[in-house]
mmCIF file of C-alpha atoms in Angstrom:
data_model
loop_
_atom_site.group_PDB
_atom_site.id
_atom_site.type_symbol
_atom_site.label_atom_id
_atom_site.label_comp_id
_atom_site.label_asym_id
_atom_site.label_seq_id
_atom_site.Cartn_x
_atom_site.Cartn_y
_atom_site.Cartn_z
ATOM 1 C CA UNK I 30 16.367 50.088 -13.673
ATOM 2 C CA UNK I 31 13.657 47.835 -14.125
ATOM 3 C CA UNK I 32 13.173 44.535 -12.225
ATOM 4 C CA UNK I 33 13.929 41.493 -14.167
ATOM 5 C CA UNK I 34 10.785 39.460 -14.659
ATOM 6 C CA UNK I 35 10.648 36.732 -12.045
ATOM 7 C CA UNK I 36 11.687 33.516 -14.019
ATOM 8 C CA UNK I 37 8.547 30.924 -13.899
ATOM 9 C CA UNK I 38 9.545 28.177 -11.694
ATOM 10 C CA UNK I 39 9.389 24.772 -13.015
ATOM 11 C CA UNK I 40 6.540 22.794 -11.888
ATOM 12 C CA UNK I 41 6.896 19.404 -10.072
ATOM 13 C CA UNK I 42 6.573 15.976 -11.525
ATOM 14 C CA UNK I 43 4.059 14.151 -9.517
ATOM 15 C CA UNK I 44 3.219 10.545 -9.550
ATOM 16 C CA UNK I 45 -0.370 10.763 -8.426
ATOM 17 C CA UNK I 46 -2.932 8.314 -7.578
ATOM 18 C CA UNK I 47 -5.577 6.968 -5.394
ATOM 19 C CA UNK I 48 -4.255 3.604 -4.202
ATOM 20 C CA UNK I 49 -5.985 0.691 -2.288
ATOM 21 C CA UNK I 50 -4.332 -0.223 1.167
ATOM 22 C CA UNK I 51 -2.580 -3.289 -0.742
ATOM 23 C CA UNK I 52 -1.175 -1.231 -3.680
ATOM 24 C CA UNK I 53 -3.556 -1.245 -6.437
ATOM 25 C CA UNK I 54 -4.441 1.938 -8.428
ATOM 26 C CA UNK I 55 -6.913 0.038 -10.517
ATOM 27 C CA UNK I 56 -8.893 -3.055 -10.323
ATOM 28 C CA UNK I 57 -8.845 -5.824 -12.731
ATOM 29 C CA UNK I 58 -9.248 -4.527 -16.475
ATOM 30 C CA UNK I 59 -8.690 -0.915 -14.979
ATOM 31 C CA UNK I 60 -11.927 -1.044 -13.058
ATOM 32 C CA UNK I 61 -12.484 1.856 -10.901
ATOM 33 C CA UNK I 62 -15.946 0.803 -9.272
ATOM 34 C CA UNK I 63 -13.964 0.074 -6.001
ATOM 35 C CA UNK I 64 -13.446 3.936 -5.516
ATOM 36 C CA UNK I 65 -16.867 4.469 -3.896
ATOM 37 C CA UNK I 66 -17.990 4.725 -0.481
ATOM 38 C CA UNK I 67 -14.820 6.680 1.048
ATOM 39 C CA UNK I 68 -13.967 10.299 0.822
ATOM 40 C CA UNK I 69 -10.717 12.366 0.445
ATOM 41 C CA UNK I 70 -10.007 15.509 2.623
ATOM 42 C CA UNK I 71 -11.846 18.705 1.943
ATOM 43 C CA UNK I 72 -10.382 20.800 -0.798
ATOM 44 C CA UNK I 73 -8.350 18.057 -2.194
ATOM 45 C CA UNK I 74 -9.496 18.112 -5.565
ATOM 46 C CA UNK I 75 -9.559 21.922 -5.688
ATOM 47 C CA UNK I 76 -5.959 21.761 -4.824
ATOM 48 C CA UNK I 77 -4.959 19.471 -7.635
ATOM 49 C CA UNK I 78 -7.397 21.441 -10.302
ATOM 50 C CA UNK I 79 -5.220 24.655 -9.183
ATOM 51 C CA UNK I 80 -1.783 23.278 -9.240
ATOM 52 C CA UNK I 81 -1.937 20.967 -12.206
ATOM 53 C CA UNK I 82 -0.587 22.463 -15.402
ATOM 54 C CA UNK I 83 -0.501 19.184 -17.618
ATOM 55 C CA UNK I 84 -1.177 15.415 -17.527
ATOM 56 C CA UNK I 85 0.923 12.570 -18.884
ATOM 57 C CA UNK I 86 -0.686 9.254 -19.346
ATOM 58 C CA UNK I 87 -0.595 5.976 -20.773
ATOM 59 C CA UNK I 88 -2.240 4.333 -23.602
ATOM 60 C CA UNK I 89 -3.969 1.710 -21.506
ATOM 61 C CA UNK I 90 -5.490 4.159 -19.147
ATOM 62 C CA UNK I 91 -6.617 6.339 -22.009
ATOM 63 C CA UNK I 92 -8.251 3.246 -23.755
ATOM 64 C CA UNK I 93 -9.872 2.470 -20.516
ATOM 65 C CA UNK I 94 -11.353 6.303 -20.035
ATOM 66 C CA UNK I 95 -11.031 7.848 -23.359
ATOM 67 C CA UNK I 96 -12.286 11.226 -22.104
ATOM 68 C CA UNK I 97 -10.081 14.074 -20.973
ATOM 69 C CA UNK I 98 -12.999 16.012 -19.730
ATOM 70 C CA UNK I 99 -13.432 13.390 -16.782
ATOM 71 C CA UNK I 100 -10.301 14.358 -15.110
ATOM 72 C CA UNK I 101 -11.210 15.556 -11.828
ATOM 73 C CA UNK I 102 -14.430 15.070 -12.436
ATOM 74 C CA UNK I 103 -14.513 17.627 -15.169
ATOM 75 C CA UNK I 104 -13.070 20.482 -13.032
ATOM 76 C CA UNK I 105 -9.648 20.170 -14.558
ATOM 77 C CA UNK I 106 -9.088 21.513 -18.085
ATOM 78 C CA UNK I 107 -5.551 21.525 -19.803
ATOM 79 C CA UNK I 108 -3.140 19.911 -22.027
ATOM 80 C CA UNK I 109 -2.956 15.940 -21.593
ATOM 81 C CA UNK I 110 -0.199 13.856 -23.347
ATOM 82 C CA UNK I 111 -0.695 10.087 -23.929
ATOM 83 C CA UNK I 112 2.142 7.903 -24.689
ATOM 84 C CA UNK I 113 1.541 5.200 -27.276
ATOM 85 C CA UNK I 114 3.394 3.070 -29.757
ATOM 86 C CA UNK I 115 0.655 3.520 -32.068
ATOM 87 C CA UNK I 116 -0.720 7.023 -31.982
ATOM 88 C CA UNK I 117 -2.432 6.511 -35.498
ATOM 89 C CA UNK I 118 -5.279 4.388 -34.193
ATOM 90 C CA UNK I 119 -5.859 6.402 -30.774
ATOM 91 C CA UNK I 120 -8.513 8.454 -32.408
ATOM 92 C CA UNK I 121 -8.607 12.345 -31.670
ATOM 93 C CA UNK I 122 -9.790 14.304 -28.697
ATOM 94 C CA UNK I 123 -9.535 18.063 -27.854
ATOM 95 C CA UNK I 124 -6.496 18.856 -25.731
ATOM 96 C CA UNK I 125 -5.072 15.563 -26.032
ATOM 97 C CA UNK I 126 -1.709 15.045 -27.921
ATOM 98 C CA UNK I 127 -0.767 11.328 -28.536
ATOM 99 C CA UNK I 128 2.991 10.606 -28.551
ATOM 100 C CA UNK I 129 5.418 7.896 -29.777
ATOM 101 C CA UNK I 130 8.356 9.389 -28.014
ATOM 102 C CA UNK I 131 10.861 8.416 -25.312
ATOM 103 C CA UNK I 132 9.230 9.054 -21.973
ATOM 104 C CA UNK I 133 11.781 11.781 -21.014
ATOM 105 C CA UNK I 134 10.945 13.598 -24.186
ATOM 106 C CA UNK I 135 7.015 13.255 -23.164
ATOM 107 C CA UNK I 136 7.763 14.617 -19.973
ATOM 108 C CA UNK I 137 9.778 17.642 -21.081
ATOM 109 C CA UNK I 138 6.704 18.431 -23.371
ATOM 110 C CA UNK I 139 4.368 18.106 -20.668
ATOM 111 C CA UNK I 140 6.513 20.203 -18.382
ATOM 112 C CA UNK I 141 6.656 23.144 -20.759
ATOM 113 C CA UNK I 142 2.927 22.867 -21.535
ATOM 114 C CA UNK I 143 2.328 22.975 -17.890
ATOM 115 C CA UNK I 144 3.995 26.388 -17.942
ATOM 116 C CA UNK I 145 4.994 26.465 -14.232
ATOM 117 C CA UNK I 146 2.400 24.381 -12.647
ATOM 118 C CA UNK I 147 2.890 20.624 -11.870
ATOM 119 C CA UNK I 148 2.773 17.757 -14.326
ATOM 120 C CA UNK I 149 0.798 14.495 -13.215
ATOM 121 C CA UNK I 150 1.872 11.170 -14.120
ATOM 122 C CA UNK I 151 -1.496 9.118 -14.179
ATOM 123 C CA UNK I 152 0.234 5.660 -15.262
ATOM 124 C CA UNK I 153 1.955 2.868 -13.343
ATOM 125 C CA UNK I 154 4.349 2.059 -16.259
ATOM 126 C CA UNK I 155 5.285 5.753 -17.319
ATOM 127 C CA UNK I 156 5.903 6.559 -13.559
ATOM 128 C CA UNK I 157 8.021 3.489 -12.964
ATOM 129 C CA UNK I 158 10.225 4.493 -15.845
ATOM 130 C CA UNK I 159 10.561 8.090 -14.677
ATOM 131 C CA UNK I 160 11.424 6.773 -11.372
ATOM 132 C CA UNK I 161 14.158 4.823 -12.690
ATOM 133 C CA UNK I 162 15.639 7.942 -14.334
ATOM 134 C CA UNK I 163 15.388 10.140 -11.360
ATOM 135 C CA UNK I 164 12.444 12.353 -13.021
ATOM 136 C CA UNK I 165 9.680 11.872 -10.384
ATOM 137 C CA UNK I 166 9.909 14.655 -7.833
ATOM 138 C CA UNK I 167 6.887 13.466 -5.737
ATOM 139 C CA UNK I 168 4.556 10.306 -5.276
ATOM 140 C CA UNK I 169 1.352 11.681 -4.102
ATOM 141 C CA UNK I 170 -0.859 8.850 -2.779
ATOM 142 C CA UNK I 171 -4.399 8.865 -1.359
ATOM 143 C CA UNK I 172 -4.601 5.609 0.394
ATOM 144 C CA UNK I 173 -7.979 4.380 0.200
ATOM 145 C CA UNK I 174 -9.497 2.208 3.026
ATOM 146 C CA UNK I 175 -9.944 -0.856 0.938
ATOM 147 C CA UNK I 176 -8.309 -4.137 -0.004
ATOM 148 C CA UNK I 177 -8.546 -5.261 -3.714
ATOM 149 C CA UNK I 178 -6.313 -8.336 -4.125
ATOM 150 C CA UNK I 179 -6.030 -7.987 -7.589
ATOM 151 C CA UNK I 180 -5.768 -5.426 -10.437
ATOM 152 C CA UNK I 181 -3.385 -2.896 -11.594
ATOM 153 C CA UNK I 182 -0.370 -2.117 -9.151
ATOM 154 C CA UNK I 183 1.084 1.346 -8.545
ATOM 155 C CA UNK I 184 4.576 -0.201 -8.751
ATOM 156 C CA UNK I 185 5.425 -3.448 -10.628
ATOM 157 C CA UNK I 186 9.122 -4.107 -11.026
ATOM 158 C CA UNK I 187 10.096 -7.622 -10.627
ATOM 159 C CA UNK I 188 13.845 -8.210 -10.205
ATOM 160 C CA UNK I 189 14.187 -4.514 -9.199
ATOM 161 C CA UNK I 190 15.984 -3.123 -6.460
ATOM 162 C CA UNK I 191 14.144 -1.522 -3.529
ATOM 163 C CA UNK I 192 13.567 2.277 -4.076
ATOM 164 C CA UNK I 193 13.804 3.943 -0.653
ATOM 165 C CA UNK I 194 11.361 7.178 -0.103
ATOM 166 C CA UNK I 195 11.089 9.930 2.454
ATOM 167 C CA UNK I 196 7.821 11.151 3.590
ATOM 168 C CA UNK I 197 7.422 14.651 2.752
ATOM 169 C CA UNK I 198 4.110 15.248 5.078
ATOM 170 C CA UNK I 199 5.913 13.399 7.950
ATOM 171 C CA UNK I 200 9.315 12.882 9.635
ATOM 172 C CA UNK I 201 11.207 11.560 6.701
ATOM 173 C CA UNK I 202 12.257 8.229 6.567
ATOM 174 C CA UNK I 203 9.461 6.901 8.910
ATOM 175 C CA UNK I 204 6.630 4.410 8.947
ATOM 176 C CA UNK I 205 3.003 5.363 9.100
ATOM 177 C CA UNK I 206 0.925 3.605 11.500
ATOM 178 C CA UNK I 207 -2.505 2.786 10.169
ATOM 179 C CA UNK I 208 -5.108 0.632 11.987
ATOM 180 C CA UNK I 209 -8.143 -0.617 9.996
ATOM 181 C CA UNK I 210 -11.194 -2.505 10.506
ATOM 182 C CA UNK I 211 -13.056 -4.514 8.002
ATOM 183 C CA UNK I 212 -16.566 -3.191 7.380
ATOM 184 C CA UNK I 213 -18.653 -6.041 8.280
ATOM 185 C CA UNK I 214 -21.200 -6.995 5.480
ATOM 186 C CA UNK I 215 -19.443 -4.154 3.471
ATOM 187 C CA UNK N 26 -21.420 -10.860 48.980
ATOM 188 C CA UNK N 27 -18.188 -11.502 47.019
ATOM 189 C CA UNK N 28 -17.971 -9.665 43.693
ATOM 190 C CA UNK N 29 -17.818 -11.944 40.891
ATOM 191 C CA UNK N 30 -14.277 -12.205 39.104
ATOM 192 C CA UNK N 31 -13.916 -10.051 36.118
ATOM 193 C CA UNK N 32 -14.243 -12.035 33.066
ATOM 194 C CA UNK N 33 -11.086 -11.852 30.934
ATOM 195 C CA UNK N 34 -11.890 -9.791 27.984
ATOM 196 C CA UNK N 35 -10.938 -11.680 24.702
ATOM 197 C CA UNK N 36 -8.088 -10.437 22.976
ATOM 198 C CA UNK N 37 -8.419 -9.025 19.458
ATOM 199 C CA UNK N 38 -7.278 -10.617 16.340
ATOM 200 C CA UNK N 39 -4.543 -8.515 14.591
ATOM 201 C CA UNK N 40 -3.249 -8.691 11.251
ATOM 202 C CA UNK N 41 -0.258 -7.059 11.741
ATOM 203 C CA UNK N 42 2.674 -6.251 9.369
ATOM 204 C CA UNK N 43 5.328 -3.791 8.292
ATOM 205 C CA UNK N 44 4.483 -3.262 4.687
ATOM 206 C CA UNK N 45 5.843 -1.396 1.776
ATOM 207 C CA UNK N 46 4.020 1.527 0.172
ATOM 208 C CA UNK N 47 3.189 -0.894 -2.721
ATOM 209 C CA UNK N 48 1.708 -3.518 -0.533
ATOM 210 C CA UNK N 49 4.476 -6.209 -0.081
ATOM 211 C CA UNK N 50 5.285 -7.469 3.343
ATOM 212 C CA UNK N 51 8.253 -9.331 2.377
ATOM 213 C CA UNK N 52 10.533 -9.159 -0.734
ATOM 214 C CA UNK N 53 10.919 -12.004 -3.338
ATOM 215 C CA UNK N 54 11.776 -15.235 -1.480
ATOM 216 C CA UNK N 55 10.662 -13.800 2.118
ATOM 217 C CA UNK N 56 13.502 -11.472 1.800
ATOM 218 C CA UNK N 57 13.222 -8.756 4.606
ATOM 219 C CA UNK N 58 16.534 -6.597 4.061
ATOM 220 C CA UNK N 59 14.464 -3.951 2.678
ATOM 221 C CA UNK N 60 13.402 -3.151 6.278
ATOM 222 C CA UNK N 61 16.318 -0.921 7.172
ATOM 223 C CA UNK N 62 17.042 2.491 6.848
ATOM 224 C CA UNK N 63 13.737 3.723 8.266
ATOM 225 C CA UNK N 64 12.225 3.712 11.757
ATOM 226 C CA UNK N 65 8.978 3.334 13.365
ATOM 227 C CA UNK N 66 7.612 5.738 16.129
ATOM 228 C CA UNK N 67 8.786 5.692 19.402
ATOM 229 C CA UNK N 68 7.254 2.737 21.830
ATOM 230 C CA UNK N 69 5.772 0.838 18.978
ATOM 231 C CA UNK N 70 7.778 -2.457 19.678
ATOM 232 C CA UNK N 71 7.107 -2.266 23.598
ATOM 233 C CA UNK N 72 3.600 -1.591 22.744
ATOM 234 C CA UNK N 73 2.966 -4.706 20.952
ATOM 235 C CA UNK N 74 5.271 -6.649 23.138
ATOM 236 C CA UNK N 75 2.901 -5.929 25.885
ATOM 237 C CA UNK N 76 -0.166 -6.513 24.233
ATOM 238 C CA UNK N 77 0.477 -9.640 22.359
ATOM 239 C CA UNK N 78 -0.609 -12.790 23.731
ATOM 240 C CA UNK N 79 0.144 -15.233 21.127
ATOM 241 C CA UNK N 80 1.317 -15.294 17.375
ATOM 242 C CA UNK N 81 -0.273 -17.281 14.568
ATOM 243 C CA UNK N 82 1.879 -17.823 11.550
ATOM 244 C CA UNK N 83 2.221 -19.915 8.389
ATOM 245 C CA UNK N 84 4.657 -22.681 7.363
ATOM 246 C CA UNK N 85 6.307 -20.467 4.669
ATOM 247 C CA UNK N 86 7.213 -17.658 7.026
ATOM 248 C CA UNK N 87 8.394 -20.277 9.663
ATOM 249 C CA UNK N 88 10.573 -21.727 7.065
ATOM 250 C CA UNK N 89 12.014 -18.621 6.170
ATOM 251 C CA UNK N 90 12.718 -17.537 9.734
ATOM 252 C CA UNK N 91 12.437 -20.759 11.887
ATOM 253 C CA UNK N 92 13.448 -19.050 15.153
ATOM 254 C CA UNK N 93 10.531 -17.812 17.606
ATOM 255 C CA UNK N 94 12.945 -15.972 19.681
ATOM 256 C CA UNK N 95 13.675 -13.294 17.151
ATOM 257 C CA UNK N 96 10.056 -11.958 17.268
ATOM 258 C CA UNK N 97 10.064 -8.139 18.060
ATOM 259 C CA UNK N 98 13.840 -8.377 18.414
ATOM 260 C CA UNK N 99 13.807 -11.238 20.924
ATOM 261 C CA UNK N 100 11.742 -8.875 23.218
ATOM 262 C CA UNK N 101 8.472 -10.926 22.903
ATOM 263 C CA UNK N 102 8.163 -14.387 24.530
ATOM 264 C CA UNK N 103 4.886 -16.332 24.096
ATOM 265 C CA UNK N 104 2.946 -19.137 22.462
ATOM 266 C CA UNK N 105 3.450 -19.456 18.790
ATOM 267 C CA UNK N 106 1.200 -21.520 16.484
ATOM 268 C CA UNK N 107 2.175 -22.324 12.907
ATOM 269 C CA UNK N 108 -0.110 -23.773 10.394
ATOM 270 C CA UNK N 109 1.097 -26.385 8.195
ATOM 271 C CA UNK N 110 -0.191 -29.256 6.265
ATOM 272 C CA UNK N 111 3.012 -31.504 7.199
ATOM 273 C CA UNK N 112 3.793 -31.067 10.974
ATOM 274 C CA UNK N 113 5.837 -34.076 10.970
ATOM 275 C CA UNK N 114 8.803 -32.313 8.961
ATOM 276 C CA UNK N 115 8.417 -28.887 10.558
ATOM 277 C CA UNK N 116 11.048 -29.790 13.333
ATOM 278 C CA UNK N 117 10.754 -28.738 16.968
ATOM 279 C CA UNK N 118 11.050 -25.421 18.723
ATOM 280 C CA UNK N 119 10.424 -24.341 22.378
ATOM 281 C CA UNK N 120 6.907 -22.710 22.363
ATOM 282 C CA UNK N 121 6.109 -23.390 19.129
ATOM 283 C CA UNK N 122 3.087 -25.543 18.120
ATOM 284 C CA UNK N 123 2.720 -26.974 14.596
ATOM 285 C CA UNK N 124 -0.755 -27.461 13.635
ATOM 286 C CA UNK N 125 -2.580 -29.148 10.688
ATOM 287 C CA UNK N 126 -6.163 -27.822 11.351
ATOM 288 C CA UNK N 127 -8.925 -25.636 9.973
ATOM 289 C CA UNK N 128 -7.575 -21.731 10.422
ATOM 290 C CA UNK N 129 -10.729 -21.068 12.485
ATOM 291 C CA UNK N 130 -9.613 -23.649 14.932
ATOM 292 C CA UNK N 131 -6.140 -22.716 14.990
ATOM 293 C CA UNK N 132 -7.225 -19.206 15.766
ATOM 294 C CA UNK N 133 -9.428 -20.483 18.549
ATOM 295 C CA UNK N 134 -6.386 -22.117 20.151
ATOM 296 C CA UNK N 135 -4.366 -19.053 19.733
ATOM 297 C CA UNK N 136 -6.918 -16.885 21.436
ATOM 298 C CA UNK N 137 -7.185 -19.479 24.385
ATOM 299 C CA UNK N 138 -3.331 -19.531 24.679
ATOM 300 C CA UNK N 139 -3.166 -15.491 24.416
ATOM 301 C CA UNK N 140 -5.314 -15.461 27.620
ATOM 302 C CA UNK N 141 -7.002 -12.010 27.019
ATOM 303 C CA UNK N 142 -4.399 -10.616 25.073
ATOM 304 C CA UNK N 143 -4.110 -10.290 21.111
ATOM 305 C CA UNK N 144 -3.411 -12.812 18.616
ATOM 306 C CA UNK N 145 -1.241 -11.486 15.987
ATOM 307 C CA UNK N 146 -1.595 -13.108 12.589
ATOM 308 C CA UNK N 147 1.726 -12.754 10.974
ATOM 309 C CA UNK N 148 0.952 -14.585 7.529
ATOM 310 C CA UNK N 149 -0.726 -13.222 4.431
ATOM 311 C CA UNK N 150 -2.482 -16.204 3.495
ATOM 312 C CA UNK N 151 -3.702 -17.240 6.825
ATOM 313 C CA UNK N 152 -4.994 -13.548 7.332
ATOM 314 C CA UNK N 153 -6.725 -13.508 3.927
ATOM 315 C CA UNK N 154 -8.713 -16.773 5.103
ATOM 316 C CA UNK N 155 -9.519 -15.269 8.522
ATOM 317 C CA UNK N 156 -10.619 -12.212 6.842
ATOM 318 C CA UNK N 157 -12.830 -14.143 4.524
ATOM 319 C CA UNK N 158 -14.682 -15.603 7.670
ATOM 320 C CA UNK N 159 -14.978 -12.370 9.403
ATOM 321 C CA UNK N 160 -12.270 -13.293 12.011
ATOM 322 C CA UNK N 161 -9.973 -10.342 11.619
ATOM 323 C CA UNK N 162 -10.656 -7.567 14.098
ATOM 324 C CA UNK N 163 -8.239 -5.180 12.904
ATOM 325 C CA UNK N 164 -5.371 -4.555 10.012
ATOM 326 C CA UNK N 165 -2.413 -2.954 11.881
ATOM 327 C CA UNK N 166 -0.093 -1.783 8.995
ATOM 328 C CA UNK N 167 3.077 0.164 9.455
ATOM 329 C CA UNK N 168 3.523 1.489 6.132
ATOM 330 C CA UNK N 169 7.129 1.471 5.067
ATOM 331 C CA UNK N 170 8.769 4.456 2.949
ATOM 332 C CA UNK N 171 9.809 1.970 0.241
ATOM 333 C CA UNK N 172 8.758 0.627 -3.156
ATOM 334 C CA UNK N 173 9.485 -3.093 -3.561
ATOM 335 C CA UNK N 174 7.823 -3.850 -6.769
ATOM 336 C CA UNK N 175 8.122 -7.636 -6.233
ATOM 337 C CA UNK N 176 7.726 -10.068 -3.272
ATOM 338 C CA UNK N 177 4.819 -11.161 -1.237
ATOM 339 C CA UNK N 178 1.757 -9.271 -0.942
ATOM 340 C CA UNK N 179 -0.409 -8.605 2.146
ATOM 341 C CA UNK N 180 -3.372 -9.298 0.173
ATOM 342 C CA UNK N 181 -3.580 -11.704 -2.764
ATOM 343 C CA UNK N 182 -6.906 -12.518 -3.874
ATOM 344 C CA UNK N 183 -7.653 -12.544 -7.785
ATOM 345 C CA UNK N 184 -11.344 -12.683 -8.396
ATOM 346 C CA UNK N 185 -12.125 -11.533 -5.005
ATOM 347 C CA UNK N 186 -14.609 -8.697 -4.259
ATOM 348 C CA UNK N 187 -13.004 -5.746 -2.634
ATOM 349 C CA UNK N 188 -12.975 -5.611 1.003
ATOM 350 C CA UNK N 189 -14.160 -2.029 2.135
ATOM 351 C CA UNK N 190 -11.946 -0.852 5.626
ATOM 352 C CA UNK N 191 -12.710 1.838 7.953
ATOM 353 C CA UNK N 192 -9.634 3.552 9.538
ATOM 354 C CA UNK N 193 -9.556 3.194 13.291
ATOM 355 C CA UNK N 194 -7.005 5.698 14.072
ATOM 356 C CA UNK N 195 -8.734 8.269 11.799
ATOM 357 C CA UNK N 196 -12.025 9.679 10.261
ATOM 358 C CA UNK N 197 -13.576 6.323 9.373
ATOM 359 C CA UNK N 198 -13.846 5.719 5.475
ATOM 360 C CA UNK N 199 -11.314 8.111 4.622
ATOM 361 C CA UNK N 200 -8.216 8.375 2.447
ATOM 362 C CA UNK N 201 -5.087 8.867 3.924
ATOM 363 C CA UNK N 202 -2.788 11.522 1.906
ATOM 364 C CA UNK N 203 0.965 10.454 1.707
ATOM 365 C CA UNK N 204 3.329 12.491 -0.130
ATOM 366 C CA UNK N 205 6.753 10.568 -0.818
ATOM 367 C CA UNK N 206 10.153 11.810 -2.423
ATOM 368 C CA UNK N 207 12.351 9.231 -3.886
ATOM 369 C CA UNK N 208 15.728 9.165 -1.998
ATOM 370 C CA UNK N 209 18.071 10.275 -4.517
ATOM 371 C CA UNK N 210 21.072 7.810 -4.961
ATOM 372 C CA UNK N 211 19.416 5.668 -2.665
#
């Protein structure tokens, strides 16, 4: 008797960002020039390039960086889905699908396209909506050693209830101690 | 010949907060009820109780929690300075000095009162002003496993330039990788 083919495991849904210490994933006007002068750990980019099957983003982010070839410094290639109420004026780009659908339906399509790998959600507003529906598996943050004071926040939800989290790469519901010094003349 | 008395080392100026992952040190209206259900590392409170010589806070925080005896769960006792433009209506409290002076002068007084121990700055706005003047030695953050989405931000500075930091308890100008899961039904 032949062994049954192993079922493809469903990929995870990751809300994934580098974020300033004060909670911004982009500066004012989606500026990203603050993301220089510091480094991530070795192998980080390669890890996400290998495990990411599809990307789900929003229209604002796309309009700020309308080039799928720049994801992970051009190292990642795969299907990208961009949610927009106006696909008709979004232009065209290889590998990019512009969708005017419910976020859960967009995520379903992205998971299918990811073919067992993870889906990265690269949008604060889409992430928030998926979080509300219980559809975010993990919030992966690379906390950058910088204060911005203004910009686009990871999580903007006035009037909402606090969302409790548990630290996967740590001891559960614990605080992480971080001590920073301002870089003088920086 | 008698040895000279060792000079008292000046204490450090710490901007010290528990902060939500998304950069808030208090909820809307200074609410702190989100700070439950998670823990800090063992010995944390005792460490800060032992090393803190004085506290410098702002009027908003004082009005929200007008009781010096609650600092570190009542374990810490020492001089507290509260900056306010209107000391005359701030009331009176043992060990609390209400000041209407420049932030740098308030810090000088707090450092003198701390007598070689650290001064804790427990105010976002005072911290920001001291940071601008290069008077913050360390930003000590206990990053709480929770998203708030609204409230009082650690660092609010529209139009300001990014402030580069270096991680003292880590490798310098590096990102810190954090992976969280939402607590289902939390």
